[in-house]
CSV table of N, CA and C in Angstrom, one decimal:
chain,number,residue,atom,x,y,z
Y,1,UNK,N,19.5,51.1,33.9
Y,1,UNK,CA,20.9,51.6,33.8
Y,1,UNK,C,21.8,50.4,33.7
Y,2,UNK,N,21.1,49.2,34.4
Y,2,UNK,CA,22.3,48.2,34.5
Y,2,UNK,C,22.1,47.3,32.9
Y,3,UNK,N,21.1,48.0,32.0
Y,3,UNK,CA,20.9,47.2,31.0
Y,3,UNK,C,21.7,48.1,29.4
Y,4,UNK,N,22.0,49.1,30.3
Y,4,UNK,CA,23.3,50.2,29.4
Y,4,UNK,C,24.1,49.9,29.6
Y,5,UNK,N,24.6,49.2,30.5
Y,5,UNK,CA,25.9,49.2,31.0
Y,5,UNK,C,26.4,47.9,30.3
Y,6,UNK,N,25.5,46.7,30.4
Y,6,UNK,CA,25.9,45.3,29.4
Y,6,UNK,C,25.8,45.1,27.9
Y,7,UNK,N,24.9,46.3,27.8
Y,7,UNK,CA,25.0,46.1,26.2
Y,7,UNK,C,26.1,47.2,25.5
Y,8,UNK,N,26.4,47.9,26.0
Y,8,UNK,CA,27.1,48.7,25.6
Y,8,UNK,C,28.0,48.5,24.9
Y,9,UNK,N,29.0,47.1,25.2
Y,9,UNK,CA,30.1,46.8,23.8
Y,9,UNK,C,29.7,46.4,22.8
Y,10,UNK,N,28.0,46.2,22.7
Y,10,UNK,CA,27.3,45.6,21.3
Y,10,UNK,C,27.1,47.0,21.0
Y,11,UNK,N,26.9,47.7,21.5
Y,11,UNK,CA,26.5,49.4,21.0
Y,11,UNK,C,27.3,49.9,19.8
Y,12,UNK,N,28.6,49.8,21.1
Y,12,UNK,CA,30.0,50.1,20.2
Y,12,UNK,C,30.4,49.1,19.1
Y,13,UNK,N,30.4,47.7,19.2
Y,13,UNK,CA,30.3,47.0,17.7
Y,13,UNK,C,29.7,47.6,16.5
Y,14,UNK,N,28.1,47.8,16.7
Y,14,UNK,CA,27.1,48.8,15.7
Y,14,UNK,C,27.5,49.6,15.2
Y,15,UNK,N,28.7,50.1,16.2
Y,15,UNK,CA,28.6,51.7,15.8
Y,15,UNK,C,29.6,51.9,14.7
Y,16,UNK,N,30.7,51.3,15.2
Y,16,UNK,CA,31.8,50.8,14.1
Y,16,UNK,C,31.0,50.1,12.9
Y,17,UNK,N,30.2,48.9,12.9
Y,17,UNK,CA,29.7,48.5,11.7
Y,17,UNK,C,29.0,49.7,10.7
Y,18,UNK,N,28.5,50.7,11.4
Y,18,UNK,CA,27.8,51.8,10.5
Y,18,UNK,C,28.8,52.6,10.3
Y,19,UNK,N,29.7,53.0,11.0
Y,19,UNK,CA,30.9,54.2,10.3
Y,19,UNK,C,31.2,53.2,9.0
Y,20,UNK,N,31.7,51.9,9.3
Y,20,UNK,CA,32.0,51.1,8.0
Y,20,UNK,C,32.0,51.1,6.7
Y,21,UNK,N,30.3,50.8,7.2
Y,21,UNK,CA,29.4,50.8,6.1
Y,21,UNK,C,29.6,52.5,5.4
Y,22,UNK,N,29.5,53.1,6.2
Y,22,UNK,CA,29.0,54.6,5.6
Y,22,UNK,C,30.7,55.1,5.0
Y,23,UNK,N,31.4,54.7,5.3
Y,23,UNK,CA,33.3,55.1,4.8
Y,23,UNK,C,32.4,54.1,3.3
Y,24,UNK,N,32.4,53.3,3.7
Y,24,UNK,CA,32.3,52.1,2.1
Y,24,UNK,C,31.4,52.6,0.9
Y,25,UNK,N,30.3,53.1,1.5
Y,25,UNK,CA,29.2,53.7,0.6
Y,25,UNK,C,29.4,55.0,0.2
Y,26,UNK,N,30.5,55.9,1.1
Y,26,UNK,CA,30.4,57.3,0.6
Y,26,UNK,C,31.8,57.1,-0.6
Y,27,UNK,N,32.1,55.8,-0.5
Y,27,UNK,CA,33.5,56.0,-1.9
Y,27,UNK,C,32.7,54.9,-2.9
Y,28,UNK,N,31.7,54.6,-3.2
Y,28,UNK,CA,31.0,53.8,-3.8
Y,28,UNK,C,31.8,52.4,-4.2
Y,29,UNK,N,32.5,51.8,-3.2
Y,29,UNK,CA,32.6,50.3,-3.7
Y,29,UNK,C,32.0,49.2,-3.1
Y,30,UNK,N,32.4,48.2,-3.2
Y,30,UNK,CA,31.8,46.7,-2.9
Y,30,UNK,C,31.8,46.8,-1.1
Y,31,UNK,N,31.4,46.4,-0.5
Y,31,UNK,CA,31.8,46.8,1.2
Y,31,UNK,C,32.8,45.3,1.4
Y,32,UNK,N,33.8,45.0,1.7
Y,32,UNK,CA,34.9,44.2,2.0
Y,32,UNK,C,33.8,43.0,3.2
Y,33,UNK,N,34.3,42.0,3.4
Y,33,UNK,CA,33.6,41.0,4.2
Y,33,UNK,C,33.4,41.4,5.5
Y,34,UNK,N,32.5,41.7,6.3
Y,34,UNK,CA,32.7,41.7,7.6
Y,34,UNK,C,32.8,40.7,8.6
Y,35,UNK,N,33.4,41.2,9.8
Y,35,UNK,CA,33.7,40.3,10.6
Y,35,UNK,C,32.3,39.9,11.7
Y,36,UNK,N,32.5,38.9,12.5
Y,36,UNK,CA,31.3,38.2,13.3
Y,36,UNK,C,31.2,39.5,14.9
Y,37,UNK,N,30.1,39.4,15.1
Y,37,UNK,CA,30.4,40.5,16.4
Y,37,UNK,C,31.4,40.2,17.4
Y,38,UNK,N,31.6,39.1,17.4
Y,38,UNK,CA,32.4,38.5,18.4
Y,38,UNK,C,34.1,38.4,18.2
Y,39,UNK,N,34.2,38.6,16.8
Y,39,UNK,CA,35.6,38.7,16.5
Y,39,UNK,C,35.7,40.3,16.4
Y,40,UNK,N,34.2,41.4,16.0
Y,40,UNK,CA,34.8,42.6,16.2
Y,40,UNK,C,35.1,43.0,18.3
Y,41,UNK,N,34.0,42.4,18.7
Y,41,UNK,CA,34.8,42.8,20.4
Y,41,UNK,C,35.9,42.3,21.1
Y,42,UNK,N,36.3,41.0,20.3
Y,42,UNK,CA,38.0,40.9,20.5
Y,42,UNK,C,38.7,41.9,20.1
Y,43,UNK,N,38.8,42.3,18.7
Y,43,UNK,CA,39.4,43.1,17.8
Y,43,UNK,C,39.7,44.3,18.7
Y,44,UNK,N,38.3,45.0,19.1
Y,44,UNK,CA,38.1,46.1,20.3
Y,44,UNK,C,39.3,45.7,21.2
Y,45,UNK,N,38.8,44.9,21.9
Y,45,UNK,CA,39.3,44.8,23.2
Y,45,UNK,C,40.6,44.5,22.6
Y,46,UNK,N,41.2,43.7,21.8
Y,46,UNK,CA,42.8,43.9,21.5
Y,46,UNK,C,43.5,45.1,21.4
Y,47,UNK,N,42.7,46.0,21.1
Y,47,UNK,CA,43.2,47.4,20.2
Y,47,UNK,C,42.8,48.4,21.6
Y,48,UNK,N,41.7,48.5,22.2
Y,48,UNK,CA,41.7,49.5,22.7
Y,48,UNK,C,41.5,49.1,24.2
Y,49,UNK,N,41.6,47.8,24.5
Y,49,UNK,CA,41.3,47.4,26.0
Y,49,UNK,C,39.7,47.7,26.5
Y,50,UNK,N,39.4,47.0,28.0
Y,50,UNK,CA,37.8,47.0,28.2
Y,50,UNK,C,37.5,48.6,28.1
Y,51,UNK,N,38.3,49.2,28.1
Y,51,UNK,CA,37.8,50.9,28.1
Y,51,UNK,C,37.2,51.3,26.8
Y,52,UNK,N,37.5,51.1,25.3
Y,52,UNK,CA,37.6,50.8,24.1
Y,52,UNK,C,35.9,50.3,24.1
Y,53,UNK,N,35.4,48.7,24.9
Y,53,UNK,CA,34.4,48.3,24.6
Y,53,UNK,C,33.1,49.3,26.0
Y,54,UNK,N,33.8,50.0,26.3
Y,54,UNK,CA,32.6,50.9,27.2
Y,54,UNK,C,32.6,52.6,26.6
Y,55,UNK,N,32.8,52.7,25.7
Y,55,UNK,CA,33.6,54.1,24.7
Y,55,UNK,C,32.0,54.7,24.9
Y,56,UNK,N,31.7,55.8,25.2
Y,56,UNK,CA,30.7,56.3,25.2
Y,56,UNK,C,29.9,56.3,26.2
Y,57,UNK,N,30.5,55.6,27.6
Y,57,UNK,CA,29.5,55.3,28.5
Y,57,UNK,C,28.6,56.5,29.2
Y,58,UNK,N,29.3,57.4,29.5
Y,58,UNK,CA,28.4,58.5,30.0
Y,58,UNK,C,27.7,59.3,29.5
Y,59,UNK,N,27.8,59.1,28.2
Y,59,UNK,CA,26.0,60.2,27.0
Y,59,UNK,C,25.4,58.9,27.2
Y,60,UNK,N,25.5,57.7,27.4
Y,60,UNK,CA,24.4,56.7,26.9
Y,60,UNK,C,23.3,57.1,28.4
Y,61,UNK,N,24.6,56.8,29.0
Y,61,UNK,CA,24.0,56.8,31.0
Y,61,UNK,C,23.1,57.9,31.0
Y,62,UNK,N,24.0,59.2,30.8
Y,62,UNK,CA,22.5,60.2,30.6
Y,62,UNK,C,21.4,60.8,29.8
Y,63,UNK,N,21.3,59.8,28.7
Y,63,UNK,CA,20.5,59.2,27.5
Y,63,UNK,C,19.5,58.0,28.5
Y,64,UNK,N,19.8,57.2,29.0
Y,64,UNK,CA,18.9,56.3,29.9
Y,64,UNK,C,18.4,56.7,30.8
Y,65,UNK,N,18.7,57.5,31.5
Y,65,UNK,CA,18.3,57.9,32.6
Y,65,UNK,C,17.2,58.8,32.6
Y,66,UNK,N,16.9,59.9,31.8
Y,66,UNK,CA,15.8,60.8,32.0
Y,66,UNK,C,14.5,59.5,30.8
Y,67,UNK,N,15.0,58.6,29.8
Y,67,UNK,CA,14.0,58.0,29.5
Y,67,UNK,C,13.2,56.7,30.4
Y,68,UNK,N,14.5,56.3,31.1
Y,68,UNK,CA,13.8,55.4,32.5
Y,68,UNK,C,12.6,56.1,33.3
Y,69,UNK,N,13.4,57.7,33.6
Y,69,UNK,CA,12.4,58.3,34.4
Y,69,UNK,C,11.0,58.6,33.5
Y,70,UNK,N,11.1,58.6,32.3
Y,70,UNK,CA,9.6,59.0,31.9
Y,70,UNK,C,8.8,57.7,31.2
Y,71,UNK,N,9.2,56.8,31.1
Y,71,UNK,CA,8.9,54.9,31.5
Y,71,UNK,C,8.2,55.0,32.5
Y,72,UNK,N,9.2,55.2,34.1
Y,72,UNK,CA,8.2,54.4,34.8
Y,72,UNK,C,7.7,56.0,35.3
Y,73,UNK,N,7.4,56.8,35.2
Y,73,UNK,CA,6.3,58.2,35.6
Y,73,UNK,C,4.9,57.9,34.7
Y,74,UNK,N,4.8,56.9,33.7
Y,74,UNK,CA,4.0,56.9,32.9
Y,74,UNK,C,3.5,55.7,33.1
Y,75,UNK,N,3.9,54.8,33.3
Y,75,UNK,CA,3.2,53.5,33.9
Y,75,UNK,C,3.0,53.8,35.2
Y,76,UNK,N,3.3,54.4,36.3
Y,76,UNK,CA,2.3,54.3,37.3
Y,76,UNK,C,1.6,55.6,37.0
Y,77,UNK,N,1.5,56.3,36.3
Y,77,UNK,CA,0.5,57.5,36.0
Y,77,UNK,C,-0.9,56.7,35.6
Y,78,UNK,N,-0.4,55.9,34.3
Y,78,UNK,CA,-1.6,55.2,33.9
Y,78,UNK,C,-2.0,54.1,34.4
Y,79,UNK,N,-1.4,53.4,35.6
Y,79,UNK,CA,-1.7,52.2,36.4
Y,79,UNK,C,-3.1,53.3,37.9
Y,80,UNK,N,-2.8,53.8,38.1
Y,80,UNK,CA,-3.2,54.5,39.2
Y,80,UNK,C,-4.5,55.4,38.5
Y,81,UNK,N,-4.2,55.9,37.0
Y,81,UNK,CA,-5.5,55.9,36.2
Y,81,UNK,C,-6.4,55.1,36.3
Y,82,UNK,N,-6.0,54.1,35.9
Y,82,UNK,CA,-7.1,53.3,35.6
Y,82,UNK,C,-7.3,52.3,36.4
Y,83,UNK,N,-6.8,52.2,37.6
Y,83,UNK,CA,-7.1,52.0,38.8
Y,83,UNK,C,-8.3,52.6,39.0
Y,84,UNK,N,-8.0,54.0,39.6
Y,84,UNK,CA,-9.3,55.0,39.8
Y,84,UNK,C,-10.7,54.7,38.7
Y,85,UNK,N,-10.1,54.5,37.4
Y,85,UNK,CA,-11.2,54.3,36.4
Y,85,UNK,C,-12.0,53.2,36.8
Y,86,UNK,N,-11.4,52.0,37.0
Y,86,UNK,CA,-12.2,51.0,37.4
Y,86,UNK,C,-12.6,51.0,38.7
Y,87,UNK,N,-12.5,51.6,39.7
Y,87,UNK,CA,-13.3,51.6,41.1
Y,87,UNK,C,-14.1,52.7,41.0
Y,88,UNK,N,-14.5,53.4,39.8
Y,88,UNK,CA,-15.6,54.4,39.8
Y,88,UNK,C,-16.0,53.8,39.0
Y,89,UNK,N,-16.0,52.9,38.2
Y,89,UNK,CA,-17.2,52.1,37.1
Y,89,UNK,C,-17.8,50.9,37.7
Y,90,UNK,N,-17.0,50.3,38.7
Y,90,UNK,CA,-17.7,49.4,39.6
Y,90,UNK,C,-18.8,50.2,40.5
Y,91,UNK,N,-18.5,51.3,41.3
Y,91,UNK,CA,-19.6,51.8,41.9
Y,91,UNK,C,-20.7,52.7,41.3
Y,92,UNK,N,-20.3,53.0,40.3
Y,92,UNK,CA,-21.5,53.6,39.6
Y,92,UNK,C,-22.4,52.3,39.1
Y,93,UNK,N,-23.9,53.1,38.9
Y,93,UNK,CA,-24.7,51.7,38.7
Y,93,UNK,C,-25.3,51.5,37.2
C-alpha cells in the first residue's frame, strides 16, 4: 500500500501522457513535443496542487489491496507446500 501511495504522481503523469497521446492519434496529427516527467508533476502540482498529483488515490488503494492479499495468501500457501513436500521426501526412503 505504502508503494501506491509513492508512485502514484508517476501514475497520474502516465495517465495524462496516454489521454495525450490518444487526443493526438484520434485527430491524426504529428503528437507536439512532450514534456520530461518532472516538468509534467510540476505542471500538476502548479495547476492542481498535491491533491491533483494523488488524483485517483482510493480505486488504486482498493485495486492494491485485494491483489496484496492474493500475493502474499499464495506465497505462504506455496512456501508451507513445499515445505511439507520436502519433509516427506526426506523421510521417505
Amino acid at each position: 500500500m505504502v508503494a501506491a501511495t509513492l508512485t502514484l504522481p508517476f501514475d497520474v503523469v502516465k495517465t495524462q501522457c496516454q489521454v495525450a497521446l490518444g487526443a493526438v492519434e484520434a485527430v491524426r496529427v504529428m503528437p507536439p513535443h512532450t514534456d520530461s516527467t518532472w516538468l509534467l508533476l510540476r505542471r500538476i502540482l502548479a495547476e492542481s496542487g498535491t491533491r491533483g498529483l494523488f488524483a485517483g488515490f482510493l480505486p488504486r488503494i482498493i485495486k492494491a489491496a485485494p491483489s496484496c492479499a492474493i500475493m502474499i495468501s499464495t506465497y505462504e500457501f506455496g512456501k508451507s507446500f513445499f515445505q511439507r513436500l520436502n519433509r516427506e521426501q526426506l523421510l521417505s526412503p
